[in-house]
Amino acid sequence: EIWNAHMGFRELLRADAEKREAYAQIKLTLASIHQGDKAAYTAAKAPFIRQMLAGLIAPVPKMPMACAESLT
């Protein structure tokens, strides 16, 4: 389930320039607010991510682990 959420969000950002830009701005703002506190930064991004994922219906198919590892 987490995999589908991550891949769905990635694909959403790839497909929508406005959402991609909004996410970039949120990340910059939160990075300046939560300097040195990665957990707080990550938690603060969660509501935006959940809101964007709420519009997704179909799960993204899982890719083989070798392919997934090449993305990191």
Short mmCIF file of N, CA, C and O in Angstrom, two decimals:
data_model
loop_
_atom_site.label_atom_id
_atom_site.label_comp_id
_atom_site.label_asym_id
_atom_site.label_seq_id
_atom_site.Cartn_x
_atom_site.Cartn_y
_atom_site.Cartn_z
N GLU A 1 0.82 -1.20 0.00
CA GLU A 1 0.00 0.00 0.00
C GLU A 1 0.86 1.26 0.00
O GLU A 1 0.57 2.20 -0.71
N ILE A 2 1.90 1.28 0.82
CA ILE A 2 2.78 2.45 0.86
C ILE A 2 3.46 2.63 -0.50
O ILE A 2 3.59 3.76 -0.99
N TRP A 3 3.85 1.52 -1.11
CA TRP A 3 4.49 1.59 -2.43
C TRP A 3 3.55 2.27 -3.43
O TRP A 3 3.97 3.16 -4.16
N ASN A 4 2.29 1.86 -3.46
CA ASN A 4 1.32 2.46 -4.38
C ASN A 4 1.16 3.95 -4.11
O ASN A 4 1.04 4.74 -5.05
N ALA A 5 1.14 4.34 -2.86
CA ALA A 5 1.01 5.75 -2.52
C ALA A 5 2.22 6.54 -3.03
O ALA A 5 2.06 7.60 -3.63
N HIS A 6 3.41 6.02 -2.79
CA HIS A 6 4.63 6.73 -3.24
C HIS A 6 4.66 6.85 -4.77
O HIS A 6 4.95 7.91 -5.31
N MET A 7 4.38 5.76 -5.43
CA MET A 7 4.41 5.78 -6.90
C MET A 7 3.27 6.63 -7.46
O MET A 7 3.45 7.35 -8.45
N GLY A 8 2.12 6.58 -6.84
CA GLY A 8 1.01 7.40 -7.29
C GLY A 8 1.32 8.88 -7.15
O GLY A 8 1.03 9.68 -8.06
N PHE A 9 1.92 9.26 -6.03
CA PHE A 9 2.28 10.66 -5.82
C PHE A 9 3.34 11.09 -6.82
O PHE A 9 3.25 12.18 -7.41
N ARG A 10 4.31 10.25 -7.05
CA ARG A 10 5.35 10.56 -8.03
C ARG A 10 4.73 10.80 -9.41
O ARG A 10 5.05 11.77 -10.08
N GLU A 11 3.86 9.91 -9.82
CA GLU A 11 3.23 10.04 -11.14
C GLU A 11 2.33 11.27 -11.21
O GLU A 11 2.27 11.93 -12.25
N LEU A 12 1.66 11.58 -10.13
CA LEU A 12 0.82 12.77 -10.07
C LEU A 12 1.67 14.02 -10.30
O LEU A 12 1.31 14.90 -11.08
N LEU A 13 2.80 14.10 -9.62
CA LEU A 13 3.68 15.25 -9.78
C LEU A 13 4.27 15.32 -11.19
O LEU A 13 4.42 16.41 -11.75
N ARG A 14 4.60 14.19 -11.75
CA ARG A 14 5.15 14.17 -13.11
C ARG A 14 4.13 14.68 -14.13
O ARG A 14 4.49 15.31 -15.12
N ALA A 15 2.85 14.41 -13.87
CA ALA A 15 1.80 14.73 -14.83
C ALA A 15 1.22 16.13 -14.67
O ALA A 15 0.56 16.63 -15.59
N ASP A 16 1.44 16.78 -13.54
CA ASP A 16 0.77 18.05 -13.25
C ASP A 16 1.78 19.10 -12.78
O ASP A 16 2.21 19.08 -11.63
N ALA A 17 2.10 20.03 -13.67
CA ALA A 17 3.11 21.05 -13.36
C ALA A 17 2.69 21.94 -12.20
O ALA A 17 3.54 22.34 -11.39
N GLU A 18 1.41 22.27 -12.08
CA GLU A 18 0.96 23.12 -10.98
C GLU A 18 1.14 22.43 -9.63
O GLU A 18 1.60 23.04 -8.67
N LYS A 19 0.78 21.16 -9.56
CA LYS A 19 0.95 20.41 -8.32
C LYS A 19 2.42 20.22 -8.00
O LYS A 19 2.83 20.29 -6.84
N ARG A 20 3.22 19.99 -9.03
CA ARG A 20 4.66 19.84 -8.84
C ARG A 20 5.26 21.12 -8.26
O ARG A 20 6.05 21.09 -7.33
N GLU A 21 4.86 22.26 -8.80
CA GLU A 21 5.37 23.55 -8.32
C GLU A 21 4.88 23.83 -6.89
O GLU A 21 5.64 24.31 -6.07
N ALA A 22 3.62 23.51 -6.62
CA ALA A 22 3.09 23.71 -5.27
C ALA A 22 3.87 22.86 -4.27
O ALA A 22 4.21 23.34 -3.18
N TYR A 23 4.17 21.63 -4.63
CA TYR A 23 4.92 20.74 -3.75
C TYR A 23 6.34 21.27 -3.54
O TYR A 23 6.85 21.28 -2.41
N ALA A 24 6.94 21.77 -4.59
CA ALA A 24 8.29 22.34 -4.47
C ALA A 24 8.28 23.53 -3.51
O ALA A 24 9.18 23.66 -2.67
N GLN A 25 7.28 24.38 -3.61
CA GLN A 25 7.19 25.54 -2.72
C GLN A 25 6.97 25.12 -1.28
O GLN A 25 7.57 25.69 -0.36
N ILE A 26 6.10 24.15 -1.07
CA ILE A 26 5.85 23.65 0.29
C ILE A 26 7.14 23.08 0.88
O ILE A 26 7.48 23.33 2.03
N LYS A 27 7.87 22.30 0.07
CA LYS A 27 9.11 21.71 0.55
C LYS A 27 10.12 22.79 0.95
O LYS A 27 10.78 22.69 1.99
N LEU A 28 10.25 23.82 0.14
CA LEU A 28 11.19 24.90 0.46
C LEU A 28 10.80 25.62 1.74
O LEU A 28 11.65 25.90 2.60
N THR A 29 9.52 25.92 1.86
CA THR A 29 9.04 26.60 3.07
C THR A 29 9.27 25.75 4.30
O THR A 29 9.79 26.22 5.32
N LEU A 30 8.87 24.48 4.22
CA LEU A 30 9.01 23.60 5.38
C LEU A 30 10.46 23.31 5.71
O LEU A 30 10.81 23.16 6.88
N ALA A 31 11.32 23.26 4.70
CA ALA A 31 12.74 23.03 4.96
C ALA A 31 13.33 24.19 5.76
O ALA A 31 14.17 23.97 6.66
N SER A 32 12.88 25.41 5.48
CA SER A 32 13.40 26.55 6.24
C SER A 32 12.83 26.58 7.66
O SER A 32 13.51 26.99 8.60
N ILE A 33 11.59 26.13 7.82
CA ILE A 33 10.96 26.11 9.14
C ILE A 33 11.55 25.00 10.01
O ILE A 33 11.77 25.19 11.21
N HIS A 34 11.79 23.84 9.42
CA HIS A 34 12.20 22.65 10.17
C HIS A 34 13.66 22.28 9.92
O HIS A 34 13.98 21.11 9.81
N GLN A 35 14.52 23.27 9.85
CA GLN A 35 15.94 23.00 9.62
C GLN A 35 16.47 22.06 10.70
O GLN A 35 16.29 22.28 11.89
N GLY A 36 17.09 20.99 10.24
CA GLY A 36 17.71 20.05 11.17
C GLY A 36 16.75 19.06 11.81
O GLY A 36 17.17 18.25 12.62
N ASP A 37 15.46 19.13 11.48
CA ASP A 37 14.49 18.21 12.07
C ASP A 37 13.73 17.51 10.95
O ASP A 37 12.63 17.91 10.57
N LYS A 38 14.36 16.46 10.42
CA LYS A 38 13.79 15.75 9.27
C LYS A 38 12.42 15.15 9.58
O LYS A 38 11.53 15.16 8.74
N ALA A 39 12.24 14.65 10.80
CA ALA A 39 10.95 14.05 11.16
C ALA A 39 9.83 15.09 11.11
O ALA A 39 8.74 14.81 10.60
N ALA A 40 10.09 16.27 11.64
CA ALA A 40 9.07 17.33 11.62
C ALA A 40 8.81 17.80 10.19
O ALA A 40 7.65 18.05 9.81
N TYR A 41 9.85 17.90 9.40
CA TYR A 41 9.72 18.29 7.99
C TYR A 41 8.85 17.28 7.24
O TYR A 41 7.90 17.65 6.54
N THR A 42 9.13 16.02 7.42
CA THR A 42 8.37 14.96 6.76
C THR A 42 6.92 14.97 7.23
O THR A 42 6.00 14.87 6.40
N ALA A 43 6.70 15.10 8.52
CA ALA A 43 5.34 15.13 9.05
C ALA A 43 4.57 16.33 8.53
O ALA A 43 3.37 16.24 8.25
N ALA A 44 5.23 17.44 8.37
CA ALA A 44 4.56 18.66 7.91
C ALA A 44 4.15 18.56 6.44
O ALA A 44 3.19 19.22 6.02
N LYS A 45 4.86 17.75 5.66
CA LYS A 45 4.50 17.56 4.24
C LYS A 45 3.30 16.63 4.08
O LYS A 45 2.61 16.68 3.07
N ALA A 46 3.05 15.80 5.08
CA ALA A 46 2.05 14.74 4.97
C ALA A 46 0.65 15.22 4.59
O ALA A 46 0.01 14.60 3.73
N PRO A 47 0.13 16.30 5.17
CA PRO A 47 -1.23 16.72 4.79
C PRO A 47 -1.36 17.06 3.30
O PRO A 47 -2.34 16.69 2.65
N PHE A 48 -0.36 17.73 2.75
CA PHE A 48 -0.39 18.05 1.32
C PHE A 48 -0.38 16.77 0.50
O PHE A 48 -1.16 16.62 -0.45
N ILE A 49 0.49 15.85 0.84
CA ILE A 49 0.60 14.59 0.10
C ILE A 49 -0.69 13.80 0.19
O ILE A 49 -1.19 13.31 -0.83
N ARG A 50 -1.26 13.71 1.39
CA ARG A 50 -2.54 12.99 1.54
C ARG A 50 -3.64 13.63 0.71
O ARG A 50 -4.44 12.93 0.09
N GLN A 51 -3.68 14.94 0.70
CA GLN A 51 -4.70 15.65 -0.08
C GLN A 51 -4.54 15.34 -1.57
O GLN A 51 -5.53 15.09 -2.27
N MET A 52 -3.32 15.33 -2.07
CA MET A 52 -3.10 15.04 -3.48
C MET A 52 -3.43 13.58 -3.79
O MET A 52 -4.02 13.28 -4.83
N LEU A 53 -3.08 12.68 -2.89
CA LEU A 53 -3.35 11.27 -3.12
C LEU A 53 -4.83 10.92 -3.03
O LEU A 53 -5.28 9.93 -3.59
N ALA A 54 -5.59 11.73 -2.34
CA ALA A 54 -7.02 11.48 -2.19
C ALA A 54 -7.72 11.46 -3.54
O ALA A 54 -8.73 10.80 -3.71
N GLY A 55 -7.15 12.14 -4.52
CA GLY A 55 -7.74 12.17 -5.85
C GLY A 55 -7.37 10.97 -6.71
O GLY A 55 -7.90 10.79 -7.79
N LEU A 56 -6.45 10.13 -6.23
CA LEU A 56 -6.03 8.97 -6.99
C LEU A 56 -6.95 7.79 -6.69
O LEU A 56 -7.29 7.55 -5.54
N ILE A 57 -7.31 7.05 -7.72
CA ILE A 57 -8.20 5.91 -7.53
C ILE A 57 -7.46 4.60 -7.79
O ILE A 57 -7.39 3.73 -6.95
N ALA A 58 -6.90 4.44 -8.97
CA ALA A 58 -6.25 3.18 -9.35
C ALA A 58 -4.85 3.11 -8.76
O ALA A 58 -4.09 4.07 -8.84
N PRO A 59 -4.48 1.98 -8.16
CA PRO A 59 -3.12 1.83 -7.66
C PRO A 59 -2.12 1.72 -8.81
O PRO A 59 -2.45 1.24 -9.88
N VAL A 60 -0.93 2.17 -8.55
CA VAL A 60 0.15 2.07 -9.52
C VAL A 60 0.71 0.66 -9.44
O VAL A 60 0.97 0.16 -8.34
N PRO A 61 0.88 -0.03 -10.57
CA PRO A 61 1.43 -1.40 -10.51
C PRO A 61 2.83 -1.41 -9.92
O PRO A 61 3.61 -0.50 -10.15
N LYS A 62 3.12 -2.45 -9.17
CA LYS A 62 4.45 -2.58 -8.59
C LYS A 62 5.45 -2.96 -9.68
O LYS A 62 5.13 -3.72 -10.57
N MET A 63 6.64 -2.40 -9.58
CA MET A 63 7.69 -2.77 -10.52
C MET A 63 8.64 -3.71 -9.82
O MET A 63 8.70 -3.73 -8.59
N PRO A 64 9.38 -4.49 -10.58
CA PRO A 64 10.35 -5.42 -9.97
C PRO A 64 11.32 -4.64 -9.10
O PRO A 64 11.67 -3.49 -9.38
N MET A 65 11.78 -5.25 -8.00
CA MET A 65 12.64 -4.59 -7.05
C MET A 65 13.91 -4.04 -7.70
O MET A 65 14.35 -2.96 -7.35
N ALA A 66 14.47 -4.72 -8.67
CA ALA A 66 15.69 -4.24 -9.33
C ALA A 66 15.42 -2.91 -10.00
O ALA A 66 16.26 -2.01 -9.96
N CYS A 67 14.25 -2.73 -10.58
CA CYS A 67 13.90 -1.47 -11.21
C CYS A 67 13.70 -0.39 -10.17
O CYS A 67 14.13 0.75 -10.34
N ALA A 68 13.03 -0.72 -9.08
CA ALA A 68 12.77 0.24 -8.02
C ALA A 68 14.08 0.73 -7.41
O ALA A 68 14.23 1.92 -7.13
N GLU A 69 15.02 -0.16 -7.20
CA GLU A 69 16.31 0.23 -6.61
C GLU A 69 17.08 1.17 -7.52
O GLU A 69 17.80 2.03 -7.06
N SER A 70 16.87 1.06 -8.83
CA SER A 70 17.59 1.94 -9.75
C SER A 70 17.06 3.36 -9.70
O SER A 70 17.70 4.28 -10.18
N LEU A 71 15.86 3.57 -9.11
CA LEU A 71 15.28 4.90 -9.02
C LEU A 71 15.85 5.71 -7.87
O LEU A 71 15.68 6.90 -7.81
N THR A 72 16.51 5.05 -6.94
CA THR A 72 17.00 5.76 -5.77
C THR A 72 18.41 6.25 -5.96
O THR A 72 19.11 5.91 -6.83
#
